[in-house]
PDB file of C-alpha atoms in Angstrom:
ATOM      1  CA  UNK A  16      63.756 -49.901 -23.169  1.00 56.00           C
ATOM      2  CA  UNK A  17      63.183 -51.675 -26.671  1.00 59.00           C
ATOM      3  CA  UNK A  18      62.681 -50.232 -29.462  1.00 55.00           C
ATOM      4  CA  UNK A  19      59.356 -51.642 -30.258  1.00 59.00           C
ATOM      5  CA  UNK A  20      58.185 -50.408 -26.791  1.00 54.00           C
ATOM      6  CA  UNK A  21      60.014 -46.734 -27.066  1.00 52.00           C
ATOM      7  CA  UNK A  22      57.735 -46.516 -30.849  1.00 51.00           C
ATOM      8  CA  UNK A  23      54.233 -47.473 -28.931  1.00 60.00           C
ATOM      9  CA  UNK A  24      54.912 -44.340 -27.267  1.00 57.00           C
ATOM     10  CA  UNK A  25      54.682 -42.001 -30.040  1.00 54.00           C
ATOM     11  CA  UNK A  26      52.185 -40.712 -31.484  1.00 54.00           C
ATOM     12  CA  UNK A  27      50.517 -42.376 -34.682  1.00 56.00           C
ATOM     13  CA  UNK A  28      51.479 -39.558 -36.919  1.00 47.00           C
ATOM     14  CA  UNK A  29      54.914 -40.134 -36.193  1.00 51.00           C
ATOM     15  CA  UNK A  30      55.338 -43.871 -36.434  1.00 53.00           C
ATOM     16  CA  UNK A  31      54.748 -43.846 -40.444  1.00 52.00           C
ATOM     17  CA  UNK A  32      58.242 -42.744 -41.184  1.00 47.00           C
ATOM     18  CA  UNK A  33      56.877 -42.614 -44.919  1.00 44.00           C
ATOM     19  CA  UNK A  34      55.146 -39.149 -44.025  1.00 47.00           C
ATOM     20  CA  UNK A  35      58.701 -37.731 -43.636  1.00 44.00           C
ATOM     21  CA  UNK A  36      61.542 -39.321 -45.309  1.00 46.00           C
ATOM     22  CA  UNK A  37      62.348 -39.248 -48.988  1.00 46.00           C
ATOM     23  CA  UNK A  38      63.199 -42.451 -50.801  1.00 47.00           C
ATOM     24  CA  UNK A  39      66.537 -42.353 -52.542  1.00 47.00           C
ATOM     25  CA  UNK A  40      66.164 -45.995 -53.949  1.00 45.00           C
ATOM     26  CA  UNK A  41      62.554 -46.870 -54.599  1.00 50.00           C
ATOM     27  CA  UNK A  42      59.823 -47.026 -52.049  1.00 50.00           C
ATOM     28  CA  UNK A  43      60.952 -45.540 -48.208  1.00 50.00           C
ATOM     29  CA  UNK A  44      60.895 -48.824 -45.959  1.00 55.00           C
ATOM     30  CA  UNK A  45      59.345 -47.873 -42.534  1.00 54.00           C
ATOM     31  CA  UNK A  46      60.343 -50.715 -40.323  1.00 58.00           C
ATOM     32  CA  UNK A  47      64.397 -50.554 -42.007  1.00 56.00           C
ATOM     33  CA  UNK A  48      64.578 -47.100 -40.995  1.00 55.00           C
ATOM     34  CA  UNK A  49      63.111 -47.835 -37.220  1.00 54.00           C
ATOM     35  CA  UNK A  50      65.575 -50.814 -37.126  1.00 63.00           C
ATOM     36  CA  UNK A  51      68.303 -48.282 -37.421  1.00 62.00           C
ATOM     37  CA  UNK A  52      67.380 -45.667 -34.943  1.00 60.00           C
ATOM     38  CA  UNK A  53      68.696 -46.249 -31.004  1.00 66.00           C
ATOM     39  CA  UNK A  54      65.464 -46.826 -28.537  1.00 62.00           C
ATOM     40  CA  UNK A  55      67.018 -43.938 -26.577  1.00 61.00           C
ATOM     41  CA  UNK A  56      66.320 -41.497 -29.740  1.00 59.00           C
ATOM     42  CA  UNK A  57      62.843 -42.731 -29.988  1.00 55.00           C
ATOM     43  CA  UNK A  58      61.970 -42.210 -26.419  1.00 54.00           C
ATOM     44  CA  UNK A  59      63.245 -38.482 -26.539  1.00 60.00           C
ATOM     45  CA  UNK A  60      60.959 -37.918 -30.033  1.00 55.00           C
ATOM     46  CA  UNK A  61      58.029 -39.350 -27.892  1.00 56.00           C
ATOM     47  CA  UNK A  62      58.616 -37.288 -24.859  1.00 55.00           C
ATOM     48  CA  UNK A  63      58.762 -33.993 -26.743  1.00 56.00           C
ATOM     49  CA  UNK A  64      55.696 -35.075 -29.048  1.00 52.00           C
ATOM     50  CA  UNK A  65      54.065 -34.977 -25.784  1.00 51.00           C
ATOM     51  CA  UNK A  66      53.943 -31.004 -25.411  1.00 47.00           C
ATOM     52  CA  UNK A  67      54.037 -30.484 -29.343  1.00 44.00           C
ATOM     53  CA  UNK A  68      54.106 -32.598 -32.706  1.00 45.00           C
ATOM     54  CA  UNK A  69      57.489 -32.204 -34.259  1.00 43.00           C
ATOM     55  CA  UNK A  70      59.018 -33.498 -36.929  1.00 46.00           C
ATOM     56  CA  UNK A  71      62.264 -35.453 -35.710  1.00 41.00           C
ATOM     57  CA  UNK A  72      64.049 -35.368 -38.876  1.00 43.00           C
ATOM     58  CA  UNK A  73      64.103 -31.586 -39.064  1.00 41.00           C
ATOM     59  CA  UNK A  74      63.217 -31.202 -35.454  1.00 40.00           C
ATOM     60  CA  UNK A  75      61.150 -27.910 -36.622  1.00 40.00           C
ATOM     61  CA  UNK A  76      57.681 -27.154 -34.868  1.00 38.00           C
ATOM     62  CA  UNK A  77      54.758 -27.294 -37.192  1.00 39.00           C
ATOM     63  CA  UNK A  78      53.231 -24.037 -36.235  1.00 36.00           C
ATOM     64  CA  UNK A  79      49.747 -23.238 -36.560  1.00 41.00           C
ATOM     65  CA  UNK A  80      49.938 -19.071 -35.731  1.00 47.00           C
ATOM     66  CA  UNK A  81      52.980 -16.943 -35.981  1.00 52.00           C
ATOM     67  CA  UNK A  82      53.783 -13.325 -34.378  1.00 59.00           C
ATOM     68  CA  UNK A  83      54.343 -11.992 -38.021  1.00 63.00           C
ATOM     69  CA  UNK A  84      52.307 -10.876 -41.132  1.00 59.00           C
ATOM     70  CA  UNK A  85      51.264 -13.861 -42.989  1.00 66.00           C
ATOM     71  CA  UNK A  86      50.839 -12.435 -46.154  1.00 71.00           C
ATOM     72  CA  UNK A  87      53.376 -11.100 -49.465  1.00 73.00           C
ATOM     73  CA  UNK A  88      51.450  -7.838 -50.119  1.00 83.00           C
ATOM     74  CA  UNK A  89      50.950  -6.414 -46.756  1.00 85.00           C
ATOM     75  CA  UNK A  90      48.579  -3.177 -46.400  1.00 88.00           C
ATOM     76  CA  UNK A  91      50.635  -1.470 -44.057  1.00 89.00           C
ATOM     77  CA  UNK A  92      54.349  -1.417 -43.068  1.00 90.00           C
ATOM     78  CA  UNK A  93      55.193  -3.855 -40.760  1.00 88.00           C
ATOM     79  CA  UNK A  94      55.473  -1.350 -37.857  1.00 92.00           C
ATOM     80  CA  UNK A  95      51.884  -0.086 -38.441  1.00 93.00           C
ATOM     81  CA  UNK A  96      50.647  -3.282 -39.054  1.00 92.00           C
ATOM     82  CA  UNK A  97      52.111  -3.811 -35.328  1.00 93.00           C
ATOM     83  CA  UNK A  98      51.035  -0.782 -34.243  1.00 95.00           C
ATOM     84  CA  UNK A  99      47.105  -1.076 -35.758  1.00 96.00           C
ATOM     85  CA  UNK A 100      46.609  -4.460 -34.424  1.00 95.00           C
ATOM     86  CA  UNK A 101      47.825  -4.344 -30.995  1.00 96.00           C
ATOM     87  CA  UNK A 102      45.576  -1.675 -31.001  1.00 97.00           C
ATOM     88  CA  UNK A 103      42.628  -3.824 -32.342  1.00 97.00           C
ATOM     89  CA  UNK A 104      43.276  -7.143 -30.448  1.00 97.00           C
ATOM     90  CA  UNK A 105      43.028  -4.686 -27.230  1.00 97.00           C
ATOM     91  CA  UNK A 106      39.425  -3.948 -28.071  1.00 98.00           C
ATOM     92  CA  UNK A 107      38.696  -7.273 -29.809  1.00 98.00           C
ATOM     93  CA  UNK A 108      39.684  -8.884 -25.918  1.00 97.00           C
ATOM     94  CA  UNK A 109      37.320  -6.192 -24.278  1.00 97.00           C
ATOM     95  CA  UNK A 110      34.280  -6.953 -26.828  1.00 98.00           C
ATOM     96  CA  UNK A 111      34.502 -10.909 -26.314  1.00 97.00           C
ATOM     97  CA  UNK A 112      34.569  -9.820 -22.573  1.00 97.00           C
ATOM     98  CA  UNK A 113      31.553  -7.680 -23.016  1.00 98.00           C
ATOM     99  CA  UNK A 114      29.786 -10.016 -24.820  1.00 97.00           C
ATOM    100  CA  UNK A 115      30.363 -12.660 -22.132  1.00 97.00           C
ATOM    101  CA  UNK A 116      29.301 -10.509 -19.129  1.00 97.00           C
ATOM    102  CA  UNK A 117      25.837  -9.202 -21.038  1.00 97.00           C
ATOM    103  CA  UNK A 118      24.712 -12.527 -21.474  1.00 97.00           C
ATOM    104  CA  UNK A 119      25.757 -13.226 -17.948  1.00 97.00           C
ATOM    105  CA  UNK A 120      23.344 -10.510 -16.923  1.00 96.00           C
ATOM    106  CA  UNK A 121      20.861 -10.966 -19.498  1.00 97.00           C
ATOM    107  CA  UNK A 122      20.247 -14.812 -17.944  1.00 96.00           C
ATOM    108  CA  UNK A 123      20.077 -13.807 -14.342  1.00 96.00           C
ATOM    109  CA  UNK A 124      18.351 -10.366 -14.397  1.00 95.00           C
ATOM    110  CA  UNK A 125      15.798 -10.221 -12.212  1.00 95.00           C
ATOM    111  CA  UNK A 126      12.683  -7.847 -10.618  1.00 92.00           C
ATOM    112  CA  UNK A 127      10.310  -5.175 -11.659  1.00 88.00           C
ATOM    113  CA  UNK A 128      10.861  -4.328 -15.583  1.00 88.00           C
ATOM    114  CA  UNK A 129      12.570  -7.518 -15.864  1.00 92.00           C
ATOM    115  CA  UNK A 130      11.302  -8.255 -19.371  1.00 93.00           C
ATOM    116  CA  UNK A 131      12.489  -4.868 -20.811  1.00 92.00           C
ATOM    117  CA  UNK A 132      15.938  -5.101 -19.815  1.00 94.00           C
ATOM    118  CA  UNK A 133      16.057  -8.926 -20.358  1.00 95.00           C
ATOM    119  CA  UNK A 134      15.198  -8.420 -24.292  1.00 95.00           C
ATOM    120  CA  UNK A 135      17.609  -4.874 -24.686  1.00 96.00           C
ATOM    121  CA  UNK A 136      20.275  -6.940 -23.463  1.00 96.00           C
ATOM    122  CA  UNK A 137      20.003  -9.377 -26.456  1.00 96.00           C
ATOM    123  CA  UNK A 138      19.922  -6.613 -28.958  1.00 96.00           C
ATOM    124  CA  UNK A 139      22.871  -5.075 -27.637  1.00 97.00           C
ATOM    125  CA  UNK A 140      25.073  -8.555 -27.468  1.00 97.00           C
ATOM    126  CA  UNK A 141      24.497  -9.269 -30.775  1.00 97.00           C
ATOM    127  CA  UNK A 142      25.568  -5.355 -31.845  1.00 97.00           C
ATOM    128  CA  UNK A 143      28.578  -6.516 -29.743  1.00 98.00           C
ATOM    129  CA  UNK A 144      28.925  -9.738 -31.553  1.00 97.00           C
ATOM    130  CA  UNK A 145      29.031  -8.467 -34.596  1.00 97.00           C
ATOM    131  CA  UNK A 146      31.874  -5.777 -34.077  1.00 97.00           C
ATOM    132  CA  UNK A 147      34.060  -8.265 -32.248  1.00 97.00           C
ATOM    133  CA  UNK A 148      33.366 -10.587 -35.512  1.00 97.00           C
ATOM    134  CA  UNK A 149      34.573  -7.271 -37.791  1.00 98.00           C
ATOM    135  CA  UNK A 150      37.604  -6.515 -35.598  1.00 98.00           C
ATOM    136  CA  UNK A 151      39.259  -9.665 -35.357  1.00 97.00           C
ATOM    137  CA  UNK A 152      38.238  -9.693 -39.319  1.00 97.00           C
ATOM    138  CA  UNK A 153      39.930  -6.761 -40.078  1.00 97.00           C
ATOM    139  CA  UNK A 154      43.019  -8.313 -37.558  1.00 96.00           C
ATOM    140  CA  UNK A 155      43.295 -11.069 -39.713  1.00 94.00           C
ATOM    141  CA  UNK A 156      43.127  -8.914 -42.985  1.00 94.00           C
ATOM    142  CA  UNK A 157      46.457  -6.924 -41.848  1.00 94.00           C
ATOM    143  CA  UNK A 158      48.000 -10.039 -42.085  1.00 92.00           C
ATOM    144  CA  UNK A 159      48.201 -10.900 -38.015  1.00 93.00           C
ATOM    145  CA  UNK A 160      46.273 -13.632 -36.199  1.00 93.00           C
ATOM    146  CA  UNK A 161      43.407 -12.626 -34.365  1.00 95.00           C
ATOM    147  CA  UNK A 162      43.457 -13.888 -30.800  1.00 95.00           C
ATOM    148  CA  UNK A 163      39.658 -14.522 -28.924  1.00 95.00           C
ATOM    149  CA  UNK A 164      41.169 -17.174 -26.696  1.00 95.00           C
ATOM    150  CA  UNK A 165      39.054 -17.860 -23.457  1.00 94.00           C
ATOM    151  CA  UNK A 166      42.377 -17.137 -20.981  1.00 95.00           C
ATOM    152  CA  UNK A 167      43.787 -14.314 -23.210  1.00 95.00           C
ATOM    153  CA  UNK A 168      40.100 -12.196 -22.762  1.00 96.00           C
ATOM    154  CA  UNK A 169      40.251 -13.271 -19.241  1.00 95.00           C
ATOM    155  CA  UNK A 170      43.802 -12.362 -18.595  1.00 95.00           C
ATOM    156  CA  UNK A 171      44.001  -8.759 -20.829  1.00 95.00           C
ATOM    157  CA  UNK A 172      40.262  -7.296 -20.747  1.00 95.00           C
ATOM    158  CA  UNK A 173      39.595  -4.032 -18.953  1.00 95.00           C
ATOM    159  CA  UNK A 174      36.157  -4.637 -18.081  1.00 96.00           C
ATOM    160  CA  UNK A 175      34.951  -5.867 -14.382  1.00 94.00           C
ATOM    161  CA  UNK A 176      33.776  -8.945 -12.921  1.00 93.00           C
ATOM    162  CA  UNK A 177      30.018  -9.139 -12.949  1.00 95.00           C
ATOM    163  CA  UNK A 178      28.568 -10.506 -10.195  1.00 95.00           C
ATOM    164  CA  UNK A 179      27.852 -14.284 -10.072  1.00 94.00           C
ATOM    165  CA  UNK A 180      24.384 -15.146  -9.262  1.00 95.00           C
ATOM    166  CA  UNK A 181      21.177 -13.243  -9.366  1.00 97.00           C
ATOM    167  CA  UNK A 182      21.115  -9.695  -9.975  1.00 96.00           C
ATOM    168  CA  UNK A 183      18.026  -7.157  -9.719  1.00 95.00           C
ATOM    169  CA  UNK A 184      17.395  -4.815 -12.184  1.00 95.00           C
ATOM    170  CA  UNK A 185      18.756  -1.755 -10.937  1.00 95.00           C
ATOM    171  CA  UNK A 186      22.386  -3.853 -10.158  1.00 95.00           C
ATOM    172  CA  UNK A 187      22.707  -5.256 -13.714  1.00 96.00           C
ATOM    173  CA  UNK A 188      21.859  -1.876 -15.641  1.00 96.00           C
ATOM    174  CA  UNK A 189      24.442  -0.335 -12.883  1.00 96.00           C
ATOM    175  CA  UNK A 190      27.172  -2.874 -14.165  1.00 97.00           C
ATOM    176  CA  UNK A 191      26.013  -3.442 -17.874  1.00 97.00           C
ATOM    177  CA  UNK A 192      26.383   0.606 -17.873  1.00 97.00           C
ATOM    178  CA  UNK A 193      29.895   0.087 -16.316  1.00 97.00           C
ATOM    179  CA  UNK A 194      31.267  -2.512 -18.662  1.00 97.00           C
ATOM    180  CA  UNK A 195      29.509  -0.596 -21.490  1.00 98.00           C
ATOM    181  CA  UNK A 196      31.701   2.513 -20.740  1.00 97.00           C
ATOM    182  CA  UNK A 197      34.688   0.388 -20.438  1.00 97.00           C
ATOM    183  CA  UNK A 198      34.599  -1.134 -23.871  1.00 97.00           C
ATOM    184  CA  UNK A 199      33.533   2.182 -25.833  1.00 98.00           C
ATOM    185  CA  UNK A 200      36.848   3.740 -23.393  1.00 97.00           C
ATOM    186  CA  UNK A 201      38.835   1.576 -25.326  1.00 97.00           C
ATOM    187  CA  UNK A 202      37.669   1.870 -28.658  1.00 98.00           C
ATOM    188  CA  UNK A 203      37.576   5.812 -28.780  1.00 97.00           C
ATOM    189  CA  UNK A 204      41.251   5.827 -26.715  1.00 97.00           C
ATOM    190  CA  UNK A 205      42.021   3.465 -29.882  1.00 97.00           C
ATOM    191  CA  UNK A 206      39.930   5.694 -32.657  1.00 97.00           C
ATOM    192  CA  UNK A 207      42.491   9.034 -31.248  1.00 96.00           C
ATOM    193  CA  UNK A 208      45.278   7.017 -32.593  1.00 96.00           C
ATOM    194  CA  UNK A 209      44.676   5.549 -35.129  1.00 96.00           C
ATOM    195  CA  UNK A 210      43.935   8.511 -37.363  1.00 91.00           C
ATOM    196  CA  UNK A 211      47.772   8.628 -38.536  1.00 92.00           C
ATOM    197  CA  UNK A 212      48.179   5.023 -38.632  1.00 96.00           C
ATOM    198  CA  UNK A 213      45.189   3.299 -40.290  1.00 96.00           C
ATOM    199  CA  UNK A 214      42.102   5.664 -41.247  1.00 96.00           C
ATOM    200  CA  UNK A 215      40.363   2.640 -42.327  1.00 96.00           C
ATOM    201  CA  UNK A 216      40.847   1.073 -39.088  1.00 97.00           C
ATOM    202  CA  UNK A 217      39.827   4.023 -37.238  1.00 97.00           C
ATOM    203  CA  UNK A 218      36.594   4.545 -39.279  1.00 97.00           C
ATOM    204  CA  UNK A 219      35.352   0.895 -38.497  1.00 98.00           C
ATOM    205  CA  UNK A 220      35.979   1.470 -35.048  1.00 98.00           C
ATOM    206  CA  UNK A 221      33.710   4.473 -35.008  1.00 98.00           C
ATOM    207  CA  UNK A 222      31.570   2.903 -36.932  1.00 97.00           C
ATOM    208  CA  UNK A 223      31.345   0.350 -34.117  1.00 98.00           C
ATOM    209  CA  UNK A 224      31.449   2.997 -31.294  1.00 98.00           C
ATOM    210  CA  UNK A 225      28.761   4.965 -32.621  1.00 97.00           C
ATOM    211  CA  UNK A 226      25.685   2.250 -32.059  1.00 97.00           C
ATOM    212  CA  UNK A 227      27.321   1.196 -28.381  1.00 98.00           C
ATOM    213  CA  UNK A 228      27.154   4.483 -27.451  1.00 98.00           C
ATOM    214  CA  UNK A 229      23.163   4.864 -28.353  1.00 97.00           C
ATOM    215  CA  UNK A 230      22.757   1.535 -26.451  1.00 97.00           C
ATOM    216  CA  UNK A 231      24.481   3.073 -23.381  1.00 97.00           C
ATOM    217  CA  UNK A 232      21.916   5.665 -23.572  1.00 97.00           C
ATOM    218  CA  UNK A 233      19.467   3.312 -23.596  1.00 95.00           C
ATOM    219  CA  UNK A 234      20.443   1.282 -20.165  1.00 95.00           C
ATOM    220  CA  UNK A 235      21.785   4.398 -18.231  1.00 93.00           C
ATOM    221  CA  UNK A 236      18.745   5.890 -18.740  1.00 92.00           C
ATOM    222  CA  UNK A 237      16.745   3.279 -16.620  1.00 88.00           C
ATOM    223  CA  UNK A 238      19.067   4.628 -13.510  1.00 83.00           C
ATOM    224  CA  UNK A 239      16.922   6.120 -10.453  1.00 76.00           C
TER     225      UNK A 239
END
């Protein structure tokens, strides 16, 4: 392969050498530093800048989240900061989730009182909303990267699959009311232990617990 060939394949940001090198005697000269690297070495930087952009002079990954605290003056230690946010990203997955399957139901509800339950179900996604909005804010304030990913809620929430299609009345209150319980299971299993770890953590969670529950009132009460 030449070497003009083996540079077509990367990828723009890497053919500008000038966004990486340092000149040590005036201006860096792109096309004298691509005359001295083998074809060979520029087809193995294009075949790994395939799966993810690195730099081929340091060969380091240009990261855009990381596993640790992000910040110099962390709230908590680093184990509670562990310890607090595992503990909110588990109820920031189910809330997404819920969110998700109450606007599933809220489209395709169907039958007598249809109208009722249609409208409730808006005012309780966008209580939901709102609370998955101040978790993964207060995830991101302990330093840690909240994570609302489609396949991470799909692959770690505890709710249920809501049924696909149409759904009568007395169905979707059945399964809102199921996946309502699920999500407020998590947050109050969270709330009991969070008390030693993060009391600011486990007051917004009960702050966010407190108007789910009232809305669970609201739908299991329709139940014949």
């Amino acid at each position: 392969m030449s070497r003009a060939v083996a540079r077509l394949l990367l990828p723009p940001v890497l053919r500008d050498v000038t966004r990486f090198t340092r000149p040590q005697f005036g201006e860096p000269n792109t096309e004298m530093f691509w005359s001295n690297v083998p074809p060979l070495r520029i087809f193995t930087w294009a075949k790994s800048a395939s799966h993810t952009l690195l730099n081929p002079f340091t060969t380091e990954r240009n990261m855009t989240t990381a596993n640790k605290p992000q910040f110099q003056r962390n709230i908590l230690s680093s184990v509670k900061t562990e310890k607090v946010t595992d503990l909110l990203q588990h109820n920031l997955t189910n809330l997404i989730d819920l969110a998700l399957l109450l606007k599933q139901a809220h489209w395709n509800v169907f039958g007598s009182n249809f109208r009722s339950v249609h409208v409730h179900l808006d005012e309780i996604i966008a209580t939901v909303r709102d609370a998955s909005d101040e978790v993964a804010e207060r995830i991101a304030t302990l330093g840690m990267a909240a994570d609302g990913r489609s396949r991470t809620v799909a692959d770690a929430t505890e709710l249920g699959t809501y049924p696909d299609g149409f759904v009568d009345v007395a169905s979707t209150v059945t399964h809102v009311a199921d996946a309502m319980k699920s999500a407020i299971d998590g947050l109050r299993n969270a709330i009991d232990k969070l008390g030693d770890l993060d009391p600011i953590s486990e007051d917004m969670l009960i702050g966010i617990s407190a108007p789910l529950e009232k809305h669970l009132w609201m739908v299991q009460a329709q139940e014949e």
